[in-house]
Coordinates of C-alpha atoms in Angstrom, one line a residue:
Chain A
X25 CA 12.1 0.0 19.9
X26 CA 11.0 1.5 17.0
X27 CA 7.9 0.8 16.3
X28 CA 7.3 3.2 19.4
X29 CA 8.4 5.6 17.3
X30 CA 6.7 4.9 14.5
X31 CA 3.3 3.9 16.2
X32 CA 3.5 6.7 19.0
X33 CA 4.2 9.8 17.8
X34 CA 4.7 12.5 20.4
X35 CA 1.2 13.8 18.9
X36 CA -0.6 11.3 19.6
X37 CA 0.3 10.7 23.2
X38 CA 0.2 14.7 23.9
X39 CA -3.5 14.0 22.6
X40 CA -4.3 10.9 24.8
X41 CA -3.2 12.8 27.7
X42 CA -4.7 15.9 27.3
X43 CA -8.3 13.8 26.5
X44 CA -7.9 11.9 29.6
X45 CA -7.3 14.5 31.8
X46 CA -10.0 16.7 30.4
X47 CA -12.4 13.6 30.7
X48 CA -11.5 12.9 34.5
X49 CA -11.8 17.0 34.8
X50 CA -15.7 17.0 33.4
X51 CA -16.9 13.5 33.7
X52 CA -18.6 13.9 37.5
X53 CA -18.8 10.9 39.6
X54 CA -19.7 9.8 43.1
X55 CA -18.4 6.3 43.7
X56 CA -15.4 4.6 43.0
X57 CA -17.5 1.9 41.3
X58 CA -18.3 4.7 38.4
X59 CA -14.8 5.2 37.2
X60 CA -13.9 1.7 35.1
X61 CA -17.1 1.9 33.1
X62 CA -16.3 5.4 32.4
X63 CA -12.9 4.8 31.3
X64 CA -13.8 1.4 29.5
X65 CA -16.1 3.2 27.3
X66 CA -14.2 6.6 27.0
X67 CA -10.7 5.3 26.1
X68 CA -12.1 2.8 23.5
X69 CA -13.3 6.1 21.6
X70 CA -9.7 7.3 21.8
X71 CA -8.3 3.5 21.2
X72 CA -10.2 3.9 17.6
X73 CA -9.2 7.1 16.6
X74 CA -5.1 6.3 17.8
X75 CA -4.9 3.2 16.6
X76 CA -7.0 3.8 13.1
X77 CA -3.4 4.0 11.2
X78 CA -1.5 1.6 12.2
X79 CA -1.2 0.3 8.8
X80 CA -2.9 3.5 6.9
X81 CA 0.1 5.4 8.0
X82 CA 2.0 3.6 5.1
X83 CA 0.0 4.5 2.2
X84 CA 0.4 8.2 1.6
X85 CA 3.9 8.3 1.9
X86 CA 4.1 4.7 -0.2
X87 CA 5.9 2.7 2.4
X88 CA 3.1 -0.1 1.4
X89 CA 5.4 -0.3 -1.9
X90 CA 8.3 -1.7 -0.3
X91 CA 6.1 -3.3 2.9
X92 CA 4.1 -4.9 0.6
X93 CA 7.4 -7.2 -0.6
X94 CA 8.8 -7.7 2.7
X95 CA 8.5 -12.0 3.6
X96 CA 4.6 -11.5 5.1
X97 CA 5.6 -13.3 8.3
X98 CA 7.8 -10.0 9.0
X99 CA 4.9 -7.8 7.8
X100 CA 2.7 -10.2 10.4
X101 CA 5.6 -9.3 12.9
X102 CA 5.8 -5.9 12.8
X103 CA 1.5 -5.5 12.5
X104 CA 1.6 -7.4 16.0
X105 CA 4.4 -5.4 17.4
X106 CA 3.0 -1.9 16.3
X107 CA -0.7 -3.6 17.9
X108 CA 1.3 -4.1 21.1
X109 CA 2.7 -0.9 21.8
X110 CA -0.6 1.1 21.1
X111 CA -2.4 -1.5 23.6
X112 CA 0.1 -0.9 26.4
X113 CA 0.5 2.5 25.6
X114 CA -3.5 2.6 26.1
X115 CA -3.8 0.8 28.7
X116 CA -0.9 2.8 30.7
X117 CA -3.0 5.8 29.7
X118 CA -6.4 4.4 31.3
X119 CA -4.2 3.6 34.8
X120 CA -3.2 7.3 34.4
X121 CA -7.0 8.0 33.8
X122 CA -8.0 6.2 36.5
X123 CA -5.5 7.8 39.5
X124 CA -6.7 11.4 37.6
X125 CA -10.3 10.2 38.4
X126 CA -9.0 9.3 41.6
X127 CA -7.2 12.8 42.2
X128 CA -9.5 15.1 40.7
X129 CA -13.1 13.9 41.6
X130 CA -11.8 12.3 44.7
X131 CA -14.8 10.1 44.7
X132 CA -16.3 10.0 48.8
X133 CA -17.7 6.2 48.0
X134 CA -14.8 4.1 48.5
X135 CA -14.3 0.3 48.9
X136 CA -12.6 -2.5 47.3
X137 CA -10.3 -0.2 45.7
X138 CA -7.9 -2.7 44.3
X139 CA -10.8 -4.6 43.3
X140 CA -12.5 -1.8 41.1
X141 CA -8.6 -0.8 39.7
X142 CA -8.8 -4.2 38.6
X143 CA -11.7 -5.2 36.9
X144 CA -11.6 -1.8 35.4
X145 CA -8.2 -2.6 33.6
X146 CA -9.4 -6.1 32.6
X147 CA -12.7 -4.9 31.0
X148 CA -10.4 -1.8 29.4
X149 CA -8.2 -4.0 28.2
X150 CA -10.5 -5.9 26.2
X151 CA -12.5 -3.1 24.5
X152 CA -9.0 -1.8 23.6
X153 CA -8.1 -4.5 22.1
X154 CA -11.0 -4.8 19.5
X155 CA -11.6 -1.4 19.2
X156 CA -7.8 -1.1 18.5
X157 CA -8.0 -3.8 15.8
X158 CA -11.3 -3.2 13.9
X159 CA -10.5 0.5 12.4
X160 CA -8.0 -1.2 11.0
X161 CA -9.7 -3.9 9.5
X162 CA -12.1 -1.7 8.0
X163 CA -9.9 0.9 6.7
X164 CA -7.5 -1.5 5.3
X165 CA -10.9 -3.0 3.7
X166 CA -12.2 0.0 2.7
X167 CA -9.2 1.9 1.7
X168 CA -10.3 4.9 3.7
X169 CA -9.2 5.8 6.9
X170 CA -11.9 7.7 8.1
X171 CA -14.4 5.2 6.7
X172 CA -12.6 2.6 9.2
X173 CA -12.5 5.4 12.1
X174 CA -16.4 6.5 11.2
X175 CA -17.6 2.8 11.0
X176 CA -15.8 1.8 14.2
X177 CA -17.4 5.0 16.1
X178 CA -20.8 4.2 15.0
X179 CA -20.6 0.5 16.5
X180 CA -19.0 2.2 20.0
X181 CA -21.6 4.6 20.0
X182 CA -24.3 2.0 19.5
X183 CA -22.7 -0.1 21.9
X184 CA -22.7 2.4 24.7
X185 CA -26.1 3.2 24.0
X186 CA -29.4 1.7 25.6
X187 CA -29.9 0.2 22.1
X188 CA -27.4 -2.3 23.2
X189 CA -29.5 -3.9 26.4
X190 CA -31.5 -5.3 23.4
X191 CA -28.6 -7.5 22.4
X192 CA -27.4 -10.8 23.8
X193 CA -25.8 -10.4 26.9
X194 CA -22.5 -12.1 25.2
X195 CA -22.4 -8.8 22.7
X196 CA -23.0 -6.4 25.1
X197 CA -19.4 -5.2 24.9
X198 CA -19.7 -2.0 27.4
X199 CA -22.2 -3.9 29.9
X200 CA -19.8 -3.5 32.6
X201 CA -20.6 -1.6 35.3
X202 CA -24.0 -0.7 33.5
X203 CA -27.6 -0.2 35.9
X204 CA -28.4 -3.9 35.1
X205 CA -25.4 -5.0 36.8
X206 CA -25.5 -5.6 40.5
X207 CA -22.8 -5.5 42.9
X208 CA -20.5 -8.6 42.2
X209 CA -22.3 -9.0 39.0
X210 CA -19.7 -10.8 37.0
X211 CA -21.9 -11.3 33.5
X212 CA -19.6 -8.6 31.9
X213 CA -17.7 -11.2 31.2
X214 CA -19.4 -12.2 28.7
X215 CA -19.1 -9.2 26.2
X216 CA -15.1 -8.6 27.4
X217 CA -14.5 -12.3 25.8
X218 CA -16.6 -11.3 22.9
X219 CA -14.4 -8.5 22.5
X220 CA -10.8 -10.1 22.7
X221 CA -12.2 -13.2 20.8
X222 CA -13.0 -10.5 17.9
X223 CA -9.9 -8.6 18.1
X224 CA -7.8 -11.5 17.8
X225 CA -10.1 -12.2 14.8
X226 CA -9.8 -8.4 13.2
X227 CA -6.0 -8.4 14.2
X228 CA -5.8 -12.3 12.4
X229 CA -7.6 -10.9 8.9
X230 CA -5.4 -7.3 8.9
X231 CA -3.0 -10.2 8.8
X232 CA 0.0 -8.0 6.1
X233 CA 0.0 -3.7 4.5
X234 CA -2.1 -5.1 1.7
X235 CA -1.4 -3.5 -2.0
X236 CA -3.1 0.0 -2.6
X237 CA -3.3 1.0 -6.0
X238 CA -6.0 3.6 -5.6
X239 CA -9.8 3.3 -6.8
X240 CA -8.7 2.5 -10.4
X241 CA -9.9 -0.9 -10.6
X242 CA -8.6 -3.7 -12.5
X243 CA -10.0 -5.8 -15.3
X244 CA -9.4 -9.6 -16.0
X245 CA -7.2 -11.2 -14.6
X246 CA -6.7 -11.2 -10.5
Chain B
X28 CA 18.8 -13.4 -14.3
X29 CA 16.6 -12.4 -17.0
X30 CA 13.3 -10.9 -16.5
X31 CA 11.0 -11.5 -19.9
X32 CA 7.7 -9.8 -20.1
X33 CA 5.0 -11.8 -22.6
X34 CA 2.4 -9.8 -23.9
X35 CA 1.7 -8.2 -21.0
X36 CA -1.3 -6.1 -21.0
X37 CA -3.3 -3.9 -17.5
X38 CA -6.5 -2.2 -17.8
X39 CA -8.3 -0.5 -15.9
X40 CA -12.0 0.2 -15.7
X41 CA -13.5 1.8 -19.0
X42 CA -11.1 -0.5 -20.8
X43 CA -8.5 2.4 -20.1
X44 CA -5.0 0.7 -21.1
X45 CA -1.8 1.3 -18.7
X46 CA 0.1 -1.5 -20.5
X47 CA -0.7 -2.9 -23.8
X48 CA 0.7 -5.9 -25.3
X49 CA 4.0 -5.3 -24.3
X50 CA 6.7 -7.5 -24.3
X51 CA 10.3 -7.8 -23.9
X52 CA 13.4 -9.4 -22.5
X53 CA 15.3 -7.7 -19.4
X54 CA 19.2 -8.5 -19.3
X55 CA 21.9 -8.7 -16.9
X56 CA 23.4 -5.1 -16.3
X57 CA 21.6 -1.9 -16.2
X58 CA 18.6 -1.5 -18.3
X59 CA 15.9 1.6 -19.2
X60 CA 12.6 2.0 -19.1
X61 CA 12.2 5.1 -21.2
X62 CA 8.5 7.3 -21.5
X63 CA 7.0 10.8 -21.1
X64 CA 5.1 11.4 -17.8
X65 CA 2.0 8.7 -18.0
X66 CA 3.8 6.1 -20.5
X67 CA 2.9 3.6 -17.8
X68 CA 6.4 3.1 -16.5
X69 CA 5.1 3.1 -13.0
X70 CA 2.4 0.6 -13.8
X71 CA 5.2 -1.8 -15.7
X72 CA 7.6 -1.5 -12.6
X73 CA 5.0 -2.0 -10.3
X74 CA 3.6 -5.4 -12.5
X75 CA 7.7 -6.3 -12.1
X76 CA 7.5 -5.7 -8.6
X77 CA 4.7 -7.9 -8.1
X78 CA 2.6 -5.2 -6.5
X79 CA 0.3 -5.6 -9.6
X80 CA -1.3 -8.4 -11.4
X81 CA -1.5 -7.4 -15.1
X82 CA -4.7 -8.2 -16.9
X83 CA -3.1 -10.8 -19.2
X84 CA 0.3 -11.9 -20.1
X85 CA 3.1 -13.8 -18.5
X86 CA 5.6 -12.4 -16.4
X87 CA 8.6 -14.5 -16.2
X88 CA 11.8 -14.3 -14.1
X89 CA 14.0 -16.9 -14.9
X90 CA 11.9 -19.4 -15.7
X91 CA 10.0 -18.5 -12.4
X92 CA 6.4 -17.3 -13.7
X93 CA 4.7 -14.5 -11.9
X94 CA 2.2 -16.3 -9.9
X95 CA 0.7 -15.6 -6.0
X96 CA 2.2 -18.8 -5.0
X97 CA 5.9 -17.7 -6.6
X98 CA 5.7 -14.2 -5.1
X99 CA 7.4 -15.4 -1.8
X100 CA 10.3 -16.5 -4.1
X101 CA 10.2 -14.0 -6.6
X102 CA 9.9 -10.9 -3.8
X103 CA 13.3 -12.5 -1.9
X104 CA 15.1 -11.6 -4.8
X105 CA 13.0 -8.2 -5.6
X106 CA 14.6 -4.8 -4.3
X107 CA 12.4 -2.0 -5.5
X108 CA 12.3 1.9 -5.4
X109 CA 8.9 3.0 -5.9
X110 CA 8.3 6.8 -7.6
X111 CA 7.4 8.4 -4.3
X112 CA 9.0 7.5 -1.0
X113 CA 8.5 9.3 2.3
X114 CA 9.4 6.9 5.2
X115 CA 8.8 7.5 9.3
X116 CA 9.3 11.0 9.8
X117 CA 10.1 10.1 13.3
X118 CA 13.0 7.7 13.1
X119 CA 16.5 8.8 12.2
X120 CA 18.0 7.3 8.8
X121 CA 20.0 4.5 10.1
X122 CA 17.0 3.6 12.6
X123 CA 14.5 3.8 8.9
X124 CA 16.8 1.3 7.0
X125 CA 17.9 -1.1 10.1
X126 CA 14.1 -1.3 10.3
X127 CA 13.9 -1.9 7.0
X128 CA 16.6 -4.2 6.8
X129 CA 15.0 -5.9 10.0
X130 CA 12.1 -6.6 7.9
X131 CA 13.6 -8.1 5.0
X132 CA 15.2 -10.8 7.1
X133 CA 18.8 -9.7 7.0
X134 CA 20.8 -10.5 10.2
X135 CA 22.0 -7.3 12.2
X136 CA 25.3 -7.6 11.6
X137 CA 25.4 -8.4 8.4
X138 CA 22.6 -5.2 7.6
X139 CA 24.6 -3.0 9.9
X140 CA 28.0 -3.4 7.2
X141 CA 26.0 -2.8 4.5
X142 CA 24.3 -0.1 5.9
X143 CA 28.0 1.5 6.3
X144 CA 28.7 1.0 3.2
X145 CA 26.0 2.3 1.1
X146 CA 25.8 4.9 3.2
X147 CA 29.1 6.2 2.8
X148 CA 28.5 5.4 -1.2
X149 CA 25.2 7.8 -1.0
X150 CA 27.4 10.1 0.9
X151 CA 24.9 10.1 3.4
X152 CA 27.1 9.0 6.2
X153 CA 26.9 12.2 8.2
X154 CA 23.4 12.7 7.5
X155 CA 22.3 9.1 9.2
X156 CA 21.7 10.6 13.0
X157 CA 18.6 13.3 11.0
X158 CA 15.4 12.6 11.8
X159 CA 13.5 11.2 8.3
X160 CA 11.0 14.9 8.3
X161 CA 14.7 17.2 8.5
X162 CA 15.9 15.2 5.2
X163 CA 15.7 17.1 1.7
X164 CA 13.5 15.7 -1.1
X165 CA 17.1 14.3 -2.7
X166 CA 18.6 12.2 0.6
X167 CA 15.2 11.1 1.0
X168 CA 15.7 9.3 -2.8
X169 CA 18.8 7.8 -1.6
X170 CA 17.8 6.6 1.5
X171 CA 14.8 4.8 -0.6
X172 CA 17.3 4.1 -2.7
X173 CA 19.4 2.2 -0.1
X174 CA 16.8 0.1 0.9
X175 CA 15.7 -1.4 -2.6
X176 CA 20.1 -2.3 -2.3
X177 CA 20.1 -3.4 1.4
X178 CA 18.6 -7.2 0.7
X179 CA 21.2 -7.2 -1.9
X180 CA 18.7 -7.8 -4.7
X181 CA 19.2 -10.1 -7.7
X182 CA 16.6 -8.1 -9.4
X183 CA 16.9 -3.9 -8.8
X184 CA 13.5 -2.1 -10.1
X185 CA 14.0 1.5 -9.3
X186 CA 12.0 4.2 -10.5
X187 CA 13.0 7.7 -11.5
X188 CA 16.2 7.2 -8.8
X189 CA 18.0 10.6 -10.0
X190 CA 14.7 12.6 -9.1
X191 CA 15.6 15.9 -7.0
X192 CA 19.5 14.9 -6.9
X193 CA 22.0 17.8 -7.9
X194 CA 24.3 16.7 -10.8
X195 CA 27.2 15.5 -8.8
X196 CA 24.9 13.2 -6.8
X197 CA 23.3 11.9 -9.5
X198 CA 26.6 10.9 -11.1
X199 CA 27.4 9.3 -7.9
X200 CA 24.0 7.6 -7.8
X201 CA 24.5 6.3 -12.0
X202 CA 27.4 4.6 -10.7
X203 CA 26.7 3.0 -7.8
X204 CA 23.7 1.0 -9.9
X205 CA 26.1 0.4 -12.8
X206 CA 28.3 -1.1 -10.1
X207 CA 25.6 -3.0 -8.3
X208 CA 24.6 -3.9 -12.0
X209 CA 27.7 -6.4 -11.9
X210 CA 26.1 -10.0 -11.9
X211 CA 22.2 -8.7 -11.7
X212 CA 19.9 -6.7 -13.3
X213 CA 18.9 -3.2 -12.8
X214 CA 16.2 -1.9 -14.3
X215 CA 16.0 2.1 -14.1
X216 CA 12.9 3.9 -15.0
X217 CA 13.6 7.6 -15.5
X218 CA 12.0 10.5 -18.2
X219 CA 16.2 12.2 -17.9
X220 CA 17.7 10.8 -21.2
X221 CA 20.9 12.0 -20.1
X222 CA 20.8 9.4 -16.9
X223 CA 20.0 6.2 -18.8
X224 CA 22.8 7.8 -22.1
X225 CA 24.8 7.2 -19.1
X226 CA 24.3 3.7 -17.8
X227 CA 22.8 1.6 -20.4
X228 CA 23.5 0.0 -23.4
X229 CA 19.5 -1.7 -23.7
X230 CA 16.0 -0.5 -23.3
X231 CA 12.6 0.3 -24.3
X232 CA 10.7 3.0 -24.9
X233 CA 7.1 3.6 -24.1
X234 CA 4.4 6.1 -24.5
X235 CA 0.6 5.9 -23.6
X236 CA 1.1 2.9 -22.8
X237 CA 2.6 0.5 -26.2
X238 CA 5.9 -0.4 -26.3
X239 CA 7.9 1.5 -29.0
X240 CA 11.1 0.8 -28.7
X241 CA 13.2 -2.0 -27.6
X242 CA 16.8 -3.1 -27.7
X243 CA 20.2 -1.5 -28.2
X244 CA 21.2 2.5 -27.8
X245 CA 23.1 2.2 -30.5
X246 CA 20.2 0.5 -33.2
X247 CA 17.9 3.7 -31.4
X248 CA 20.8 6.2 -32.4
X249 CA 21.2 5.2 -35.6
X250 CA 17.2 5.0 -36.1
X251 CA 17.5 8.9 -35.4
X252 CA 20.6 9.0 -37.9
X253 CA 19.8 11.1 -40.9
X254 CA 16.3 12.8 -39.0
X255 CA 18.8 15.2 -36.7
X256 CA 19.4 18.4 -38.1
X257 CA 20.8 22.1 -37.0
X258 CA 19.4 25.4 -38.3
X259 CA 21.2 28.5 -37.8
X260 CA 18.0 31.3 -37.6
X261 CA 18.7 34.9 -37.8
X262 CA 15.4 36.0 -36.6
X263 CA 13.0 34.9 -33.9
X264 CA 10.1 35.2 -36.3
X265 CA 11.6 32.4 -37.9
X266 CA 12.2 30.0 -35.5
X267 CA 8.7 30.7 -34.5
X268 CA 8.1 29.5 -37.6
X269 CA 9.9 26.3 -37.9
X270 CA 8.9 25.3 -34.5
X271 CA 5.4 25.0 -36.3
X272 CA 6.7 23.0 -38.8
X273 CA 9.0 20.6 -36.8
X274 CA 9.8 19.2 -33.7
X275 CA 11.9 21.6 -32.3
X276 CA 14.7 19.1 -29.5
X277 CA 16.8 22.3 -28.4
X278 CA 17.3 26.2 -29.0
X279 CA 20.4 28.3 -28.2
X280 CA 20.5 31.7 -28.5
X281 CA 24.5 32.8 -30.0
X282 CA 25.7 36.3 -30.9
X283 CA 25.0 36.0 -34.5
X284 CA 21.7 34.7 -34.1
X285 CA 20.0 31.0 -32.4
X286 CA 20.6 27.7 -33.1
X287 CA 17.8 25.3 -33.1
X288 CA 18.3 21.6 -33.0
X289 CA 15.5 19.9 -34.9
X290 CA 13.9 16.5 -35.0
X291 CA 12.4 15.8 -39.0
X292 CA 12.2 12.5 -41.0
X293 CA 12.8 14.7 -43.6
X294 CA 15.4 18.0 -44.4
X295 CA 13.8 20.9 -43.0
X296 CA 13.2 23.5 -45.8
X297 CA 15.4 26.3 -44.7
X298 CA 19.2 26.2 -44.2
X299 CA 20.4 23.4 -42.1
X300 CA 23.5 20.9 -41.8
X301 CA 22.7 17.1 -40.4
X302 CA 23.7 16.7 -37.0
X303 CA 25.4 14.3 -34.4
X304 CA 22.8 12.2 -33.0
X305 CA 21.7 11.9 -29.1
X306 CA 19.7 9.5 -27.2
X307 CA 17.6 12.2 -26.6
X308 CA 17.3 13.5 -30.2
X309 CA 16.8 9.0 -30.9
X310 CA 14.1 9.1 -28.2
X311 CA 11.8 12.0 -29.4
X312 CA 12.6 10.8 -33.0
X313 CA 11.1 7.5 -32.2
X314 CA 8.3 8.5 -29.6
X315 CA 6.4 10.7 -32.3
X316 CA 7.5 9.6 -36.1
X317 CA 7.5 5.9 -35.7

């Protein structure tokens, strides 16, 4: 498939390995419990930075002139498909994560072990998938690449932080596993559908490559 | 398919102009786009291409009027080579234009012939297994250039196509678009006289943006006719000289002294003989004395 090869470049997977295993080597933990919020809220900082491009790729190299002509279902297509493959890739790499965690802190709380693998991919999965899709957003918004990278980063970083307790429970994206949360605790939930509902949203309005033409703007007629 | 451009005019901010006022009628067969480095050549191709809306003026292909809701029909018959093209770096050429051809809607089989064959016409048939990043600046411009032909367009925009090509391939290249040319239109944007002298028989010239020229080579050659003139200097302190005077189009140095080819609505005031007029000569003629 290409758009493995065009979306994964051997540099960007050496670099999600390397940042998992360095996170499972000095992130300490005691309990099994601690390693899906760590990872949920970990990978999503790598999910924004890996997945920033996905459209930005085209523009220095002025791909966007010829994409920008292709029927826009195809360039709807191929969006999707290049979405996909970073979100499995991602998720593959937080189940790596999580049997590093596993290896190298060998965590002496342990129960429910499916359970936790579980819930811990679910909740992943859904911070992957916005924080996949909104760099993108903004940077095809923006233009910029690191504006969509930086903007995204400062909303993970708020959302991580105790800041966030403030907010509705329903946009609390990283509440699981948090000190709030008891054991069995589902309310999570909540923020997880939040985050797939606006992913599908920011992966709906990147919608095609957009047109580029720099910061010259245009007069009259649009 | 004609493509006529009405009056066609894009600004910028500060009211800088990148087109103004031009119009003209685009033909079947090949045709130029003519212009020094910031004519707006680009900015006209890319209007064509509907990658840009101009500012006003009509746009019409056909009688199919440049509109959003006509770009879907407009874009299907749309193959365009942009100035700068650097594709996945990753993929291998035949994997960059299947994908390509994958997105433009052409069946497999159907894009994998064509793929063969303009591939063997680029003479980059043993080059299609390299990796995008190992290809030279040159089969990088006909690989773009293979995917503004793979959708078989009726309408071919390329811009500066012969960039980076050694003379051979560029011959090869001139007439593979006059032969594409056959039934559709072609419009080639290049600052290399020599390349449109070669394929065309229309086009216009533009510089900073206004339209110049536009129409025949021949009526452009024989606006040049009688302003095209060679000197035979003996020293270098007097070409210096006439370069000061006059546009100076070519200088050769010969064992009995140089020959300088000069451009001047009027004789030049030393010894000269009127000489046999190029598109080139026609070109810098009409880009600075009309």
């Amino acid at each position: 498939m290409k758009e493995i090869k065009i979306s994964l470049p051997p540099y960007k997977m050496i670099c999600a390995l390397f940042f998992i295993l360095i996170l499972a080597i000095v992130r300490g933990i005691s309990s099994i419990k601690e390693i899906g919020p760590t990872i949920d809220s970990y990978i999503t900082l790598l999910t924004l930075v890996l997945c920033a491009d996905t459209c930005y790729q085209e523009i220095p190299g002025g791909g966007w002139e010829i994409l920008a002509i292709k029927p826009g279902k195809q360039q709807r297509l191929t969006i999707l498909k290049r979405f996909a493959v970073q979100y499995v890739f991602l998720i593959c790499t937080a189940a790596a994560g999580y049997g590093l965690f596993y290896l190298i802190q060998q965590p002496y709380m342990r129960e429910n072990e499916l359970y936790h693998f579980a819930t811990a991919m679910a909740a992943t999965a859904a911070s992957i998938v916005l924080f996949g899709a909104l760099p993108v957003l903004i940077s095809k918004i923006t233009g910029s690449l690191w504006g969509g990278i930086g903007a995204a980063a400062a909303l993970w970083f708020f959302l991580i932080s105790s800041g966030a307790l403030k907010l509705p429970l329903f946009l609390q994206i990283f509440a699981f596993g948090g000190m709030e949360m008891g054991d069995g605790d589902l309310r999570w939930i909540y923020g997880k559908v939040t985050a797939l509902v606006l992913g599908a949203i920011c992966i709906g309005a990147v919608g095609n490559f957009g047109r580029h033409l720099g910061k010259k703007r245009m007069k009259g007629k649009r | 398919m004609s493509v006529r451009l009405e009056n066609v005019t894009v600004a910028f901010q500060k009211n800088v102009k990148a087109l103004d006022d031009v119009s003209f009628t685009i033909p079947s067969g090949v045709y130029g786009l003519l212009g020094e480095n910031g004519a707006g050549k680009t900015t006209l191709m890319r209007v064509l291409a509907t990658l840009l809306k101009p500012s006003s003026g009509d746009v019409l292909m056909n009688h199919l009027v440049y509109r959003e809701n006509n770009y879907p029909s407009i874009q299907k018959k749309i193959g365009y080579l942009p100035q700068e093209l650097s594709l996945y770096p990753n993929l291998t050429v035949r994997e960059c234009l299947e994908y390509l051809g994958g997105l433009s809607g052409i069946p497999k089989d159907e894009c994998k012939k064509r793929l063969d064959y303009y591939l063997e016409k680029t003479s980059l048939e043993e080059h299609q297994k390299k990796k995008m990043k190992q290809l030279s600046g040159g089969m990088k411009r006909r690989v773009g250039l293979i995917q503004a032909l793979l959708n078989e367009p009726e309408f071919l925009i390329v811009d500066e196509p012969t960039t980076g090509l050694d003379p051979e391939e560029r011959i090869r290249i001139r007439n593979l678009l006059v032969e594409f040319a056959v039934g559709r239109t072609v419009l080639f944007s290049t600052h290399v006289v020599e390349d449109l002298a070669a394929t065309c028989s229309q086009l216009t010239v533009l510089k900073k943006g206004k339209m110049l020229y536009s129409g025949s080579v021949k009526e452009l050659l024989k606006r040049a006719e009688g302003h095209t003139w060679i000197c035979r200097m003996e020293e270098e302190a007097q070409v210096r000289s006439l370069e000061q005077k006059y546009r100076v189009s070519s200088k050769q140095i010969q064992e009995d002294g140089m020959t300088v080819r000069v451009i001047s609505p009027e004789k030049p005031d030393v010894p000269c003989s009127p000489a046999k007029v190029t598109l080139e000569d026609a070109y810098i003629y009409v880009s600075n004395f009309q």
